[in-house]
Each structure stands twice: as C-alpha cells, then as structure tokens.
Amino acid sequence: MEADPQMEGMTVTRRHAVMAFGLLILAGGLVGCGKSAGGSASQSERSIRFINADGTITDIPARPRRILSTSASVTGTLLAIDAPLIASASAANGQYFPQWAGVAKERGIKNIWPAGDVGIEAAIAVKPDLIVVSTGGADSALAQRAELQAIAPTIVVDYGSQSWQYLAIQLGKAAGLENEAAARIAAFERYVVDARGKIAVPAGKVNIISYNGSGTTNPIATANGAHGRLLAGLGFTVEDPDPAWHAASEARGDFVWAPYEMLPRLTAATTFLLRANDERVATFLSDPVLANLPSVRARQVQSLGTNSFRIDYYSATQIVDGIVKTFGK
C-alpha cells in the first residue's frame, strides 16, 4: 500500500491514531443517535450503537456514569480518558498493574475480582450502567458475557491487536468521551515527538522480546504491534519476527509467540526485553544459546521496563521515559 502523502509529516504513532479513527468512520463501527431530529442530543440523552470486536452490536441508551471493566488490560485506557470507572478486575495475582495502580487508588476504583475469577454477584453489587469485556487474554470475561448483559449493556473490545490509542478512540465513543480520548492521544503524541528529539537512536534494527528462557515460548513483538509502533515513533527500526515461528493456537498482530530455539535467528543490533529487571537482562546476556546474537555480542541489550508487556497510556509513558534515560543525547 502506498503511503498517504497527507500523513508524511506525522510520526508512526500519530498516523496510527488517525488511521484508526478513519477506519471507525468508514466502517460505521460506532454510530451516535440523537433523540432530537432538529439537533444533537445532550450528552446525558445520547444513545450509541456500538459494534463490538466480534461484529455484534450493543446499544448504549445514554452516556455511561458507572463503568465496570472486567479486563485489567483495558482499565488503563479507561483511566487515561477519565472514564467514569467505578470497578475493575485486577491481574491474576489480585493486584492492579503497577503503572496505573496509584491512579486507580486515587479515584477509588473498586478491585472487584482477580483475572479468571469472574463474580456475577459482585458485578450486580456495583450497579454498572456499562460493562467492558475483552475478546481474549487471561483477564477476559467473554464466557460470562450473557450473564453480564443481563446486568447492563456490555461491549466487547480487542486490546491484543491494536494500540492503546485505537482502543481509546473506541472507548471514548462508547463512553461519550471522544474529546477526552482525542486530547490524551494528542498530548501523548507531543510527548513522543519531544522525546525523539532528546535521544540518539543506535544504528541498525532493534527487536523486542519477552524473554522466558528454554522450555517455553518467548513472545517477540512485531513491527506493527503496539510496542513496535511506539519504538518506530521514537525513531527506531523494528525487526519483524518470522510469522512461521508462531507457536500459539491463534494468530496475533502484536506478537509472534516463538519457541526458544527460534531466538538465535534474530539479527537486530539492539534487543529490548519486556518486563525485565537488571537481573533478567544479565541472564539473557549470559545465555549460551544466544551468545551469537548481534545484540549480545555488542552488549546492546536493554530493558523496556518491568511494566512494559502491556501497553497502555501509563506504561507507554514509562517506556518513553526509559528510552530517553538510556539513549539521551
């Protein structure tokens, strides 16, 4: 596909957000319905017909005031657009993700259940007027969708194959917070542009790995996934893993879940490790199977931060700050 000349001056992150919005308009994925034929309805009266990630439709009769997120991976984006979130599922360990846990505490968000332990009675008790469910992941409540729909309008989103900006646009439409979503995306874009001017990007390509060692899969971020696009926006060129390495049952756009034995085939000069501390980086550098990786030979292996696996506004900001600290001019 040829590049759109009107987007040549934008960074990759901005282009993705703009393209995402355009796709929603073209697809008719989100349609606002005013009650008055003579003009637009007020925010409190406005109804929305939301097309879910699986193609089904959810009618939202009025602007939500009490949102329940059943997916911790979606909660960060809801917080970022100042959605009226009242409760959220947590990670499997019963804790909120560290990158936004402080924000959730300040706003009094109820920790309703850990991932994988959906409680319908708990959902009823918080009296939501909109429930958000993810299509997949360990924190998905899709299996309880029918029961949740009996409580309140329930929308289904896919956080695994798109950026947090695209997700913010979708959630902003569903919650009547389009302006807030657009403002957050624009502010982050400015932040990325400013950071790009502060760093010296190393020569060659980079790869992004969730390093788990032998005996299991080691997800490698794709160039078109959220991590790849974020680093591209900062000026890096991301090495794309071979899709044939994917060992998971479902194809994904953000990661190739590669067997450990595939890692030595990577060729980038720099490696970024997801959710890795200094000890994890040292383990990667000393792994004898990976000794001939160009990034290992050059000792150019860096952590993207301990909260970097799931990209939302908060973790993305932490990643940008870490990049500036490591590669600052």
Coordinates of C-alpha atoms in Angstrom, one line a residue:
M1 CA 0.0 0.0 0.0
E2 CA 1.4 3.4 -0.9
A3 CA 1.9 6.0 1.8
D4 CA -0.7 8.7 2.2
P5 CA 1.1 12.0 1.4
Q6 CA -1.1 13.8 3.9
M7 CA 0.4 11.7 6.6
E8 CA 4.1 12.1 5.7
G9 CA 4.7 14.7 8.4
M10 CA 3.3 12.6 11.2
T11 CA 5.1 10.1 13.4
V12 CA 4.0 6.5 13.3
T13 CA 2.0 6.7 16.5
R14 CA 0.0 9.7 15.2
R15 CA -0.6 8.1 11.9
H16 CA -2.0 5.0 13.6
A17 CA -4.3 7.0 15.7
V18 CA -5.6 9.0 12.7
M19 CA -6.0 5.9 10.6
A20 CA -7.8 4.2 13.4
F21 CA -10.3 7.0 13.7
G22 CA -10.8 7.0 9.9
L23 CA -11.4 3.2 9.9
L24 CA -14.1 3.6 12.5
I25 CA -15.9 6.2 10.5
L26 CA -15.6 4.3 7.2
A27 CA -16.8 1.1 8.8
G28 CA -19.7 2.8 10.6
G29 CA -18.5 0.9 13.7
L30 CA -19.8 3.5 16.1
V31 CA -22.9 5.5 15.5
G32 CA -24.3 8.2 17.7
C33 CA -28.1 8.5 17.8
G34 CA -29.6 11.8 19.0
K35 CA -33.2 11.8 20.3
S36 CA -34.0 15.1 18.7
A37 CA -34.5 15.3 14.9
G38 CA -33.8 19.1 15.0
G39 CA -30.3 18.9 16.5
S40 CA -27.8 16.8 18.5
A41 CA -29.0 15.3 21.8
S42 CA -27.4 16.3 25.1
Q43 CA -24.6 14.1 26.4
S44 CA -26.8 12.5 29.0
E45 CA -29.5 11.7 26.4
R46 CA -27.3 10.5 23.7
S47 CA -27.5 6.9 22.7
I48 CA -24.8 4.9 20.9
R49 CA -24.9 1.8 18.7
F50 CA -21.5 0.2 19.3
I51 CA -20.2 -2.5 17.0
N52 CA -18.2 -5.0 19.2
A53 CA -14.9 -6.6 18.2
D54 CA -16.8 -9.8 17.2
G55 CA -19.2 -7.9 15.0
T56 CA -22.2 -8.0 17.3
I57 CA -23.9 -4.8 18.3
T58 CA -24.5 -3.3 21.8
D59 CA -26.9 -0.4 22.2
I60 CA -25.9 2.1 24.9
P61 CA -29.0 4.1 25.7
A62 CA -27.3 7.0 27.5
R63 CA -23.9 8.3 28.4
P64 CA -22.5 5.9 31.0
R65 CA -22.0 7.1 34.5
R66 CA -20.8 3.8 36.2
I67 CA -18.5 1.7 34.1
L68 CA -17.2 -1.8 35.1
S69 CA -14.1 -3.1 33.4
T70 CA -13.8 -6.8 33.5
S71 CA -10.4 -6.7 31.9
A72 CA -7.4 -5.2 33.7
S73 CA -5.7 -4.7 30.4
V74 CA -8.4 -2.4 29.3
T75 CA -8.7 -0.5 32.6
G76 CA -5.5 1.6 32.0
T77 CA -7.0 3.1 28.8
L78 CA -10.3 3.9 30.6
L79 CA -8.4 5.7 33.3
A80 CA -6.4 7.6 30.7
I81 CA -9.5 9.1 29.1
D82 CA -11.1 9.9 32.5
A83 CA -13.9 7.5 32.1
P84 CA -16.4 7.2 35.0
L85 CA -14.9 3.9 36.1
I86 CA -16.3 2.5 39.4
A87 CA -14.8 -1.0 39.4
S88 CA -12.2 -3.2 37.6
A89 CA -10.9 -6.7 37.6
S90 CA -7.3 -7.0 38.6
A91 CA -4.4 -9.2 37.4
A92 CA -4.4 -12.9 38.4
N93 CA -2.4 -12.1 41.5
G94 CA -5.3 -9.8 42.7
Q95 CA -3.3 -6.6 42.2
Y96 CA -3.7 -3.8 39.8
F97 CA -1.0 -3.2 37.2
P98 CA 1.7 -1.0 38.8
Q99 CA 1.7 1.6 36.0
W100 CA -1.8 2.8 36.9
A101 CA -2.4 1.3 40.4
G102 CA -1.8 4.7 42.0
V103 CA -4.3 6.4 39.7
A104 CA -6.9 3.7 40.5
K105 CA -6.4 4.2 44.2
E106 CA -6.8 7.9 44.0
R107 CA -10.1 7.6 42.1
G108 CA -11.4 4.9 44.5
I109 CA -11.8 2.2 41.8
K110 CA -13.1 -1.0 43.4
N111 CA -11.0 -4.1 42.8
I112 CA -13.8 -6.4 42.0
W113 CA -12.1 -9.8 41.3
P114 CA -8.8 -11.2 40.0
A115 CA -8.5 -12.3 36.4
G116 CA -10.1 -15.7 35.8
D117 CA -12.5 -15.5 38.8
V118 CA -15.4 -13.5 37.5
G119 CA -18.1 -12.9 40.1
I120 CA -21.6 -12.1 38.7
E121 CA -23.0 -11.1 42.1
A122 CA -20.1 -8.7 42.6
A123 CA -20.9 -7.2 39.2
I124 CA -24.5 -6.7 40.2
A125 CA -23.5 -5.1 43.5
V126 CA -21.6 -2.2 41.9
K127 CA -24.6 -1.3 39.8
P128 CA -22.8 -0.5 36.5
D129 CA -24.6 1.1 33.5
L130 CA -21.9 -0.1 31.1
I131 CA -19.6 -3.2 31.3
V132 CA -16.5 -3.7 29.2
V133 CA -15.2 -7.2 28.3
S134 CA -12.1 -8.2 26.3
T135 CA -12.2 -10.7 23.5
G136 CA -9.2 -12.7 24.9
G137 CA -6.4 -12.9 27.3
A138 CA -6.3 -14.3 30.9
D139 CA -8.5 -11.4 32.0
S140 CA -11.3 -12.0 29.5
A141 CA -14.8 -12.4 30.9
L142 CA -16.2 -13.3 27.4
A143 CA -17.5 -16.7 28.7
Q144 CA -19.8 -14.7 31.1
R145 CA -21.0 -12.3 28.5
A146 CA -24.7 -13.3 28.6
E147 CA -24.8 -13.0 32.4
L148 CA -23.1 -9.6 32.3
Q149 CA -25.5 -8.4 29.6
A150 CA -28.4 -9.1 31.9
I151 CA -26.9 -6.6 34.3
A152 CA -26.0 -3.7 31.9
P153 CA -25.1 -3.0 28.3
T154 CA -21.9 -4.9 27.6
I155 CA -19.3 -4.1 25.0
V156 CA -16.5 -6.3 23.7
V157 CA -13.2 -4.9 22.7
D158 CA -9.9 -6.4 21.5
Y159 CA -6.9 -4.9 23.2
G160 CA -4.4 -7.5 21.8
S161 CA -4.3 -6.5 18.2
Q162 CA -4.4 -2.7 18.3
S163 CA -2.7 0.3 20.0
W164 CA -4.0 1.9 23.2
Q165 CA -4.8 4.9 21.1
Y166 CA -7.2 3.0 18.9
L167 CA -8.7 1.4 21.9
A168 CA -9.1 4.9 23.5
I169 CA -11.0 6.1 20.4
Q170 CA -13.4 3.1 20.7
L171 CA -13.9 3.5 24.5
G172 CA -14.2 7.3 24.1
K173 CA -17.1 6.8 21.7
A174 CA -18.8 4.2 23.9
A175 CA -18.5 6.5 27.0
G176 CA -19.2 9.8 25.3
L177 CA -15.7 10.9 25.9
E178 CA -14.5 11.5 22.3
N179 CA -12.8 14.8 23.2
E180 CA -11.1 13.4 26.2
A181 CA -9.7 10.5 24.2
A182 CA -8.5 12.8 21.4
A183 CA -6.8 15.1 23.9
R184 CA -5.0 12.3 25.6
I185 CA -3.8 10.9 22.3
A186 CA -2.6 14.3 21.1
A187 CA -0.8 15.0 24.4
F188 CA 1.0 11.7 24.2
E189 CA 1.9 12.3 20.6
R190 CA 3.6 15.5 21.6
Y191 CA 5.4 13.7 24.4
V192 CA 6.8 11.2 21.9
V193 CA 7.9 13.9 19.4
D194 CA 9.6 15.7 22.2
A195 CA 11.3 12.6 23.4
R196 CA 12.5 11.7 19.9
G197 CA 14.4 15.0 19.8
K198 CA 16.2 14.1 23.0
I199 CA 17.7 10.7 22.0
A200 CA 20.4 9.4 19.8
V201 CA 19.0 6.2 18.1
P202 CA 21.6 3.5 17.7
A203 CA 22.5 2.2 14.3
G204 CA 20.7 -0.8 12.9
K205 CA 17.4 -2.5 13.8
V206 CA 16.1 -3.4 17.2
N207 CA 14.0 -6.4 18.3
I208 CA 11.6 -6.6 21.3
I209 CA 11.5 -9.9 23.2
S210 CA 9.6 -11.2 26.2
Y211 CA 12.4 -13.5 27.3
N212 CA 11.2 -16.6 29.2
G213 CA 14.1 -18.9 28.5
S214 CA 14.1 -22.5 27.4
G215 CA 11.2 -24.9 27.5
T216 CA 8.5 -22.3 26.7
T217 CA 7.6 -19.7 24.2
N218 CA 9.3 -16.4 24.1
P219 CA 7.0 -13.8 22.5
I220 CA 8.7 -11.4 20.0
A221 CA 6.9 -8.1 19.3
T222 CA 6.0 -7.4 15.6
A223 CA 6.9 -4.2 13.9
N224 CA 3.2 -3.4 13.5
G225 CA 2.2 -4.3 17.1
A226 CA 1.8 -1.6 19.9
H227 CA 5.4 -2.0 21.0
G228 CA 6.9 -1.8 17.5
R229 CA 4.8 1.2 16.6
L230 CA 5.8 3.0 19.8
L231 CA 9.5 2.5 19.1
A232 CA 9.1 3.4 15.5
G233 CA 7.6 6.7 16.6
L234 CA 10.8 7.3 18.6
G235 CA 12.9 6.7 15.5
F236 CA 13.8 3.0 15.9
T237 CA 13.5 0.4 13.1
V238 CA 12.0 -2.8 14.4
E239 CA 13.0 -6.2 13.2
D240 CA 9.9 -8.3 12.3
P241 CA 10.0 -11.9 13.5
D242 CA 9.1 -14.6 11.1
P243 CA 5.3 -15.3 11.4
A244 CA 6.1 -19.0 10.8
W245 CA 7.7 -19.2 14.3
H246 CA 4.3 -18.5 15.9
A247 CA 3.6 -21.5 18.3
A248 CA 0.3 -20.3 19.7
S249 CA -3.1 -21.6 18.5
E250 CA -4.3 -18.2 17.5
A251 CA -2.6 -15.7 15.2
R252 CA -1.9 -12.3 16.7
G253 CA -0.8 -9.0 15.2
D254 CA 1.3 -7.8 18.1
F255 CA 3.5 -10.8 19.0
V256 CA 4.9 -14.0 17.5
W257 CA 4.9 -16.5 20.3
A258 CA 8.2 -18.1 19.2
P259 CA 9.8 -21.3 20.6
Y260 CA 13.0 -20.6 22.5
E261 CA 15.0 -22.3 19.7
M262 CA 14.0 -19.5 17.2
L263 CA 15.6 -16.7 19.2
P264 CA 19.1 -17.2 17.7
R265 CA 17.8 -16.5 14.3
L266 CA 17.1 -12.8 15.2
T267 CA 19.6 -10.4 13.6
A268 CA 18.9 -6.9 15.1
A269 CA 21.8 -5.0 16.6
T270 CA 19.9 -4.0 19.7
T271 CA 17.5 -6.0 21.8
F272 CA 14.8 -4.7 24.2
L273 CA 13.5 -7.0 26.8
L274 CA 9.9 -6.7 28.1
R275 CA 9.1 -6.7 31.8
A276 CA 12.8 -7.3 32.6
N277 CA 14.9 -6.1 35.5
D278 CA 18.7 -5.9 35.5
E279 CA 18.9 -9.5 36.6
R280 CA 16.8 -10.6 33.6
V281 CA 19.0 -8.6 31.2
A282 CA 22.1 -10.3 32.7
T283 CA 20.5 -13.7 32.3
F284 CA 19.8 -13.0 28.6
L285 CA 23.3 -11.8 28.0
S286 CA 24.8 -14.9 29.6
D287 CA 22.5 -17.4 27.9
P288 CA 24.9 -19.6 25.9
V289 CA 22.3 -20.4 23.2
L290 CA 22.0 -16.6 22.5
A291 CA 25.8 -15.9 22.6
N292 CA 26.0 -15.2 18.8
L293 CA 23.1 -12.8 18.7
P294 CA 24.4 -9.4 17.3
S295 CA 22.9 -7.6 20.2
V296 CA 24.5 -10.0 22.7
R297 CA 27.9 -9.7 21.1
A298 CA 27.6 -5.9 21.1
R299 CA 26.3 -6.0 24.7
Q300 CA 23.4 -3.9 23.4
V301 CA 20.6 -5.4 25.4
Q302 CA 18.2 -3.1 27.3
S303 CA 15.1 -3.4 29.4
L304 CA 11.9 -1.6 28.3
G305 CA 10.8 -1.6 31.9
T306 CA 9.2 -4.0 34.3
N307 CA 5.7 -2.8 33.3
S308 CA 6.3 -2.8 29.6
F309 CA 4.5 -6.0 28.4
R310 CA 1.0 -4.5 28.3
I311 CA 0.9 -1.2 26.5
D312 CA -1.5 1.4 27.8
Y313 CA -1.0 5.2 28.2
Y314 CA 0.7 4.8 31.5
S315 CA 3.2 2.0 30.6
A316 CA 3.8 3.7 27.2
T317 CA 4.8 6.9 29.0
Q318 CA 7.2 4.9 31.3
I319 CA 8.7 3.2 28.2
V320 CA 9.3 6.6 26.6
D321 CA 10.9 7.9 29.8
G322 CA 13.2 4.9 30.0
I323 CA 14.3 5.3 26.3
V324 CA 15.2 8.9 27.0
K325 CA 17.2 8.0 30.0
T326 CA 19.1 5.2 28.2
F327 CA 19.6 6.9 24.8
G328 CA 19.6 10.6 25.8
K329 CA 22.0 12.8 23.8

